[in-house]
């Protein structure tokens, strides 16, 4: 026996086959969020003397913008895609599928995919800027706030690589190092160009 | 009292949900029922099924509603077995 609403959600995900799409969105947008924060933090770090009272709202602003962009773009595109798919299915079935599980899934899936797409970069960003908040609140960290936050960003990007490795059933360390190298190249470019 | 004991249905359904989920949804509408599902034909987006349902007192309307809820469409009732059960 399983909890009925949970079972319904599982059914919608299965019917729409949206688990893979959501997972892809999660990785892509988490990566976006983490790299954006890394870029901002490195920018603040190299320009030196940037106050936390400036850096935190700037990072938060970017995080919220990423979340809104993720939410709306995924919702609108998925809604359009699902509508087309549902119409094709109705044509193939030669019947009105209003009220069916497919109809409900086609309306529900854009919402859940949009939430994944929007909340993943926001969550990543909030975790990454946590050291900035901690220092602002008076906590002492072994490294400076920007170095700590940059360190967290590298760790999260590495973990995203590990997650991708597990999904693709490749060696997790190799996959983690691969994303870490991308982050290091980004950091190098910012450091050189900024 | 006339009770339906066995139904043979010809149903068209989308590929999703899978047949196991489909059979489960039908079985949930008739307690103690036995549902046998066979895929007769596969198309690009749909599949044709033969569904055999056995139970003590089957309700066709409830079964059709379960089929429709899962996006299926009943094409025909190809067989039915009923029994006149003596009321106690």
Short mmCIF file of C-alpha atoms in Angstrom, two decimals:
data_model
loop_
_atom_site.label_atom_id
_atom_site.label_comp_id
_atom_site.label_asym_id
_atom_site.label_seq_id
_atom_site.Cartn_x
_atom_site.Cartn_y
_atom_site.Cartn_z
CA UNK A 1 0.00 0.00 0.00
CA UNK A 2 1.26 3.48 -0.77
CA UNK A 3 0.08 6.99 -0.01
CA UNK A 4 -2.55 7.82 -2.67
CA UNK A 5 -1.45 11.36 -3.72
CA UNK A 6 2.15 10.13 -3.90
CA UNK A 7 1.02 7.23 -6.07
CA UNK A 8 -0.87 9.65 -8.35
CA UNK A 9 2.23 11.81 -8.73
CA UNK A 10 4.29 8.72 -9.56
CA UNK A 11 1.67 7.75 -12.11
CA UNK A 12 1.72 11.19 -13.78
CA UNK A 13 5.53 11.11 -13.93
CA UNK A 14 5.42 7.62 -15.40
CA UNK A 15 2.70 8.46 -17.94
CA UNK A 16 4.44 11.61 -19.11
CA UNK A 17 7.87 9.95 -18.86
CA UNK A 18 9.08 13.21 -17.38
CA UNK A 19 11.48 11.83 -14.76
CA UNK A 20 14.43 11.95 -17.16
CA UNK A 21 13.49 15.44 -18.33
CA UNK A 22 13.24 16.71 -14.76
CA UNK A 23 16.58 15.12 -13.86
CA UNK A 24 18.18 16.74 -16.90
CA UNK A 25 16.70 20.13 -15.98
CA UNK A 26 17.90 19.68 -12.41
CA UNK A 27 21.50 19.06 -13.47
CA UNK A 28 21.60 21.72 -16.20
CA UNK A 29 20.10 24.47 -14.06
CA UNK A 30 21.93 23.51 -10.89
CA UNK A 31 25.12 23.79 -12.91
CA UNK A 32 23.93 27.18 -14.23
CA UNK A 33 23.22 28.37 -10.71
CA UNK A 34 26.52 27.13 -9.30
CA UNK A 35 28.62 28.59 -12.12
CA UNK A 36 26.79 31.93 -11.99
CA UNK A 37 27.45 32.17 -8.25
CA UNK A 38 31.06 31.11 -8.79
CA UNK A 39 31.44 33.85 -11.40
CA UNK A 40 29.93 36.50 -9.15
CA UNK A 41 31.95 35.44 -6.11
CA UNK A 42 35.20 35.33 -8.07
CA UNK A 43 34.38 38.76 -9.47
CA UNK A 44 33.88 40.12 -5.95
CA UNK A 45 37.01 38.35 -4.73
CA UNK A 46 39.35 39.66 -7.46
CA UNK A 47 37.96 43.19 -7.28
CA UNK A 48 38.71 43.17 -3.53
CA UNK A 49 37.08 45.32 -0.91
CA UNK A 50 33.52 44.43 -1.92
CA UNK A 51 31.33 44.63 1.15
CA UNK A 52 29.14 41.67 2.13
CA UNK A 53 26.18 44.06 2.28
CA UNK A 54 26.68 44.54 -1.47
CA UNK A 55 27.72 41.01 -2.39
CA UNK A 56 24.83 39.16 -0.69
CA UNK A 57 22.01 41.13 -2.36
CA UNK A 58 23.83 40.88 -5.70
CA UNK A 59 24.11 37.09 -5.38
CA UNK A 60 20.52 36.82 -4.15
CA UNK A 61 19.31 38.96 -7.04
CA UNK A 62 21.09 36.72 -9.53
CA UNK A 63 19.72 33.60 -7.81
CA UNK A 64 16.14 34.88 -7.87
CA UNK A 65 16.50 35.91 -11.52
CA UNK A 66 17.80 32.42 -12.37
CA UNK A 67 14.91 30.85 -10.47
CA UNK A 68 12.30 32.98 -12.22
CA UNK A 69 13.90 32.37 -15.58
CA UNK A 70 13.97 28.62 -14.89
CA UNK A 71 10.38 28.53 -13.65
CA UNK A 72 8.82 30.50 -16.47
CA UNK A 73 10.88 29.20 -19.39
CA UNK A 74 10.39 25.56 -18.41
CA UNK A 75 6.69 26.03 -17.67
CA UNK A 76 5.95 27.76 -20.96
CA UNK A 77 8.02 25.41 -23.12
CA UNK A 78 6.84 22.23 -21.36
CA UNK A 79 3.23 23.38 -21.46
CA UNK A 80 3.45 23.93 -25.21
CA UNK A 81 5.23 20.58 -25.75
CA UNK A 82 2.75 18.65 -23.61
CA UNK A 83 -0.18 20.29 -25.38
CA UNK A 84 1.14 19.17 -28.76
CA UNK A 85 1.85 15.65 -27.44
CA UNK A 86 -1.62 15.39 -25.90
CA UNK A 87 -3.25 16.50 -29.13
CA UNK A 88 -1.24 13.94 -31.12
CA UNK A 89 -2.27 11.25 -28.64
CA UNK A 90 -5.94 12.22 -28.91
CA UNK A 91 -5.67 12.05 -32.70
CA UNK A 92 -4.06 8.60 -32.49
CA UNK A 93 -6.72 7.38 -30.04
CA UNK A 94 -9.51 9.00 -32.09
CA UNK A 95 -11.20 9.92 -28.84
CA UNK A 96 -11.54 12.75 -26.37
CA UNK A 97 -9.13 12.12 -23.50
CA UNK A 98 -10.38 14.99 -21.32
CA UNK A 99 -10.27 14.03 -17.66
CA UNK A 100 -7.99 11.04 -18.30
CA UNK A 101 -4.69 10.44 -16.52
CA UNK A 102 -2.90 11.67 -19.67
CA UNK A 103 -4.89 14.92 -19.60
CA UNK A 104 -4.07 15.46 -15.91
CA UNK A 105 -0.42 14.56 -16.47
CA UNK A 106 -0.12 16.98 -19.39
CA UNK A 107 -1.36 19.80 -17.12
CA UNK A 108 0.59 18.75 -14.03
CA UNK A 109 3.96 17.91 -15.61
CA UNK A 110 4.85 21.47 -16.77
CA UNK A 111 4.38 22.63 -13.16
CA UNK A 112 6.63 20.00 -11.61
CA UNK A 113 9.28 20.36 -14.31
CA UNK A 114 9.18 24.16 -13.92
CA UNK A 115 9.60 23.82 -10.14
CA UNK A 116 12.65 21.58 -10.59
CA UNK A 117 14.06 23.91 -13.22
CA UNK A 118 13.48 27.03 -11.16
CA UNK A 119 14.26 25.81 -7.67
CA UNK A 120 17.46 23.91 -8.48
CA UNK A 121 19.59 27.00 -9.31
CA UNK A 122 18.02 28.87 -6.38
CA UNK A 123 18.88 26.06 -3.98
CA UNK A 124 22.44 25.80 -5.32
CA UNK A 125 22.90 29.56 -5.04
CA UNK A 126 21.55 29.71 -1.49
CA UNK A 127 23.87 26.92 -0.37
CA UNK A 128 26.86 28.58 -2.05
CA UNK A 129 26.29 31.99 -0.45
CA UNK A 130 25.67 30.51 3.01
CA UNK A 131 29.26 31.37 4.14
CA UNK A 132 28.59 35.03 3.27
CA UNK A 133 25.51 35.01 5.52
CA UNK A 134 27.34 33.22 8.29
CA UNK A 135 30.12 35.81 8.32
CA UNK A 136 27.58 38.61 8.19
CA UNK A 137 25.84 37.08 11.19
CA UNK A 138 29.13 37.10 13.09
CA UNK A 139 30.31 33.52 12.68
CA UNK A 140 34.02 32.98 12.25
CA UNK A 141 35.14 30.81 9.33
CA UNK A 142 38.62 29.35 8.76
CA UNK A 143 38.76 31.14 5.40
CA UNK A 144 37.37 34.49 4.28
CA UNK A 145 33.69 34.63 3.28
CA UNK A 146 34.38 34.75 -0.46
CA UNK A 147 37.00 32.00 -0.39
CA UNK A 148 34.64 29.81 1.67
CA UNK A 149 31.73 30.43 -0.68
CA UNK A 150 33.96 29.73 -3.71
CA UNK A 151 35.04 26.49 -2.00
CA UNK A 152 31.40 25.50 -1.46
CA UNK A 153 30.69 26.22 -5.13
CA UNK A 154 33.56 23.94 -6.21
CA UNK A 155 32.33 21.18 -3.89
CA UNK A 156 28.75 21.43 -5.22
CA UNK A 157 29.93 21.42 -8.83
CA UNK A 158 32.03 18.34 -8.08
CA UNK A 159 28.99 16.67 -6.45
CA UNK A 160 26.87 17.46 -9.50
CA UNK A 161 29.48 15.65 -11.57
CA UNK A 162 29.34 12.71 -9.16
CA UNK A 163 25.54 12.66 -9.52
CA UNK A 164 25.90 12.66 -13.32
CA UNK A 165 28.39 9.82 -13.04
CA UNK A 166 25.92 7.77 -11.03
CA UNK A 167 23.13 8.50 -13.51
CA UNK A 168 25.25 7.53 -16.52
CA UNK A 169 26.81 4.62 -14.59
CA UNK A 170 30.32 5.84 -15.21
CA UNK A 171 33.11 6.17 -12.65
CA UNK A 172 31.87 8.83 -10.20
CA UNK A 173 35.30 10.32 -9.48
CA UNK A 174 36.08 10.83 -13.17
CA UNK A 175 32.70 12.46 -13.75
CA UNK A 176 33.10 14.66 -10.67
CA UNK A 177 36.58 15.74 -11.72
CA UNK A 178 35.27 16.52 -15.20
CA UNK A 179 32.77 19.10 -13.88
CA UNK A 180 35.38 20.38 -11.45
CA UNK A 181 37.76 21.05 -14.36
CA UNK A 182 35.00 23.03 -16.10
CA UNK A 183 34.59 25.11 -12.94
CA UNK A 184 38.37 25.62 -12.72
CA UNK A 185 38.54 26.76 -16.36
CA UNK A 186 35.68 29.19 -15.65
CA UNK A 187 37.50 30.45 -12.58
CA UNK A 188 40.73 30.83 -14.55
CA UNK A 189 38.98 32.80 -17.31
CA UNK A 190 37.33 35.12 -14.80
CA UNK A 191 40.59 35.59 -12.95
CA UNK A 192 42.47 36.43 -16.15
CA UNK A 193 39.82 38.58 -17.81
CA UNK A 194 38.32 40.36 -14.79
CA UNK B 1 -29.82 -12.00 -9.21
CA UNK B 2 -27.81 -11.78 -12.42
CA UNK B 3 -24.09 -11.35 -11.88
CA UNK B 4 -21.36 -10.82 -14.48
CA UNK B 5 -18.62 -13.38 -13.90
CA UNK B 6 -16.40 -12.88 -16.92
CA UNK B 7 -15.80 -10.13 -19.48
CA UNK B 8 -13.67 -10.10 -22.62
CA UNK B 9 -12.93 -6.54 -23.76
CA UNK B 10 -11.23 -5.09 -26.79
CA UNK B 11 -9.50 -1.89 -25.69
CA UNK B 12 -7.28 0.71 -27.34
CA UNK B 13 -4.85 2.47 -25.02
CA UNK B 14 -1.85 4.82 -25.24
CA UNK B 15 1.58 3.25 -24.54
CA UNK B 16 1.59 4.99 -21.16
CA UNK B 17 0.59 3.91 -18.56
CA UNK B 18 2.19 0.50 -18.90
CA UNK B 19 -0.02 -2.58 -19.10
CA UNK B 20 0.78 -3.53 -15.50
CA UNK B 21 -0.50 -0.18 -14.24
CA UNK B 22 -3.49 -0.44 -16.55
CA UNK B 23 -4.38 -3.92 -15.29
CA UNK B 24 -3.95 -2.76 -11.70
CA UNK B 25 -6.37 0.15 -12.24
CA UNK B 26 -8.98 -2.20 -13.65
CA UNK B 27 -8.51 -4.77 -10.88
CA UNK B 28 -8.93 -2.02 -8.28
CA UNK B 29 -12.53 -1.54 -9.48
CA UNK B 30 -13.58 -5.09 -8.71
CA UNK B 31 -12.48 -6.64 -5.46
CA UNK B 32 -11.29 -10.22 -5.76
CA UNK B 33 -11.15 -9.99 -9.54
CA UNK B 34 -8.64 -11.63 -11.82
CA UNK B 35 -7.45 -9.51 -14.74
CA UNK B 36 -5.63 -10.97 -17.71
CA UNK B 37 -4.30 -8.55 -20.27
CA UNK B 38 -2.83 -9.36 -23.65
CA UNK B 39 -1.32 -6.89 -26.15
CA UNK B 40 -2.69 -7.78 -29.58
CA UNK B 41 -1.23 -4.96 -31.64
CA UNK B 42 1.27 -2.14 -31.23
CA UNK B 43 1.17 1.11 -33.18
CA UNK B 44 3.23 4.27 -33.02
CA UNK B 45 1.32 5.78 -30.10
CA UNK B 46 -1.26 3.18 -29.15
CA UNK B 47 -1.72 -0.49 -28.44
CA UNK B 48 -4.72 -2.77 -28.78
CA UNK B 49 -5.44 -5.04 -25.83
CA UNK B 50 -7.61 -8.00 -25.09
CA UNK B 51 -8.62 -7.79 -21.45
CA UNK B 52 -10.20 -10.73 -19.69
CA UNK B 53 -11.69 -9.96 -16.29
CA UNK B 54 -13.07 -12.59 -13.98
CA UNK B 55 -14.82 -11.86 -10.71
CA UNK B 56 -17.79 -12.67 -8.54
CA UNK B 57 -19.92 -9.65 -9.53
CA UNK B 58 -18.31 -7.43 -12.16
CA UNK B 59 -19.62 -3.94 -12.86
CA UNK B 60 -19.04 -3.01 -16.47
CA UNK B 61 -19.59 0.74 -15.90
CA UNK B 62 -16.92 0.90 -13.19
CA UNK B 63 -14.49 -1.04 -15.38
CA UNK B 64 -15.14 1.21 -18.40
CA UNK B 65 -14.66 4.27 -16.20
CA UNK B 66 -11.28 2.87 -15.01
CA UNK B 67 -10.28 2.27 -18.64
CA UNK B 68 -11.24 5.83 -19.61
CA UNK B 69 -9.46 7.33 -16.61
CA UNK B 70 -6.26 5.64 -17.79
CA UNK B 71 -6.74 7.12 -21.26
CA UNK B 72 -8.05 3.91 -22.82
CA UNK B 73 -11.07 3.49 -25.01
CA UNK B 74 -13.38 0.48 -25.05
CA UNK B 75 -13.84 -0.71 -28.63
CA UNK B 76 -16.08 -3.69 -28.00
CA UNK B 77 -17.25 -6.20 -25.46
CA UNK B 78 -16.22 -9.43 -27.17
CA UNK B 79 -17.49 -11.83 -24.56
CA UNK B 80 -19.50 -11.96 -21.39
CA UNK B 81 -20.40 -14.72 -18.94
CA UNK B 82 -23.17 -14.19 -16.44
CA UNK B 83 -24.71 -16.30 -13.71
CA UNK B 84 -28.15 -16.23 -12.17
CA UNK B 85 -27.29 -16.43 -8.50
CA UNK B 86 -30.04 -17.44 -6.13
CA UNK B 87 -30.67 -14.65 -3.62
CA UNK B 88 -30.48 -15.69 0.03
#
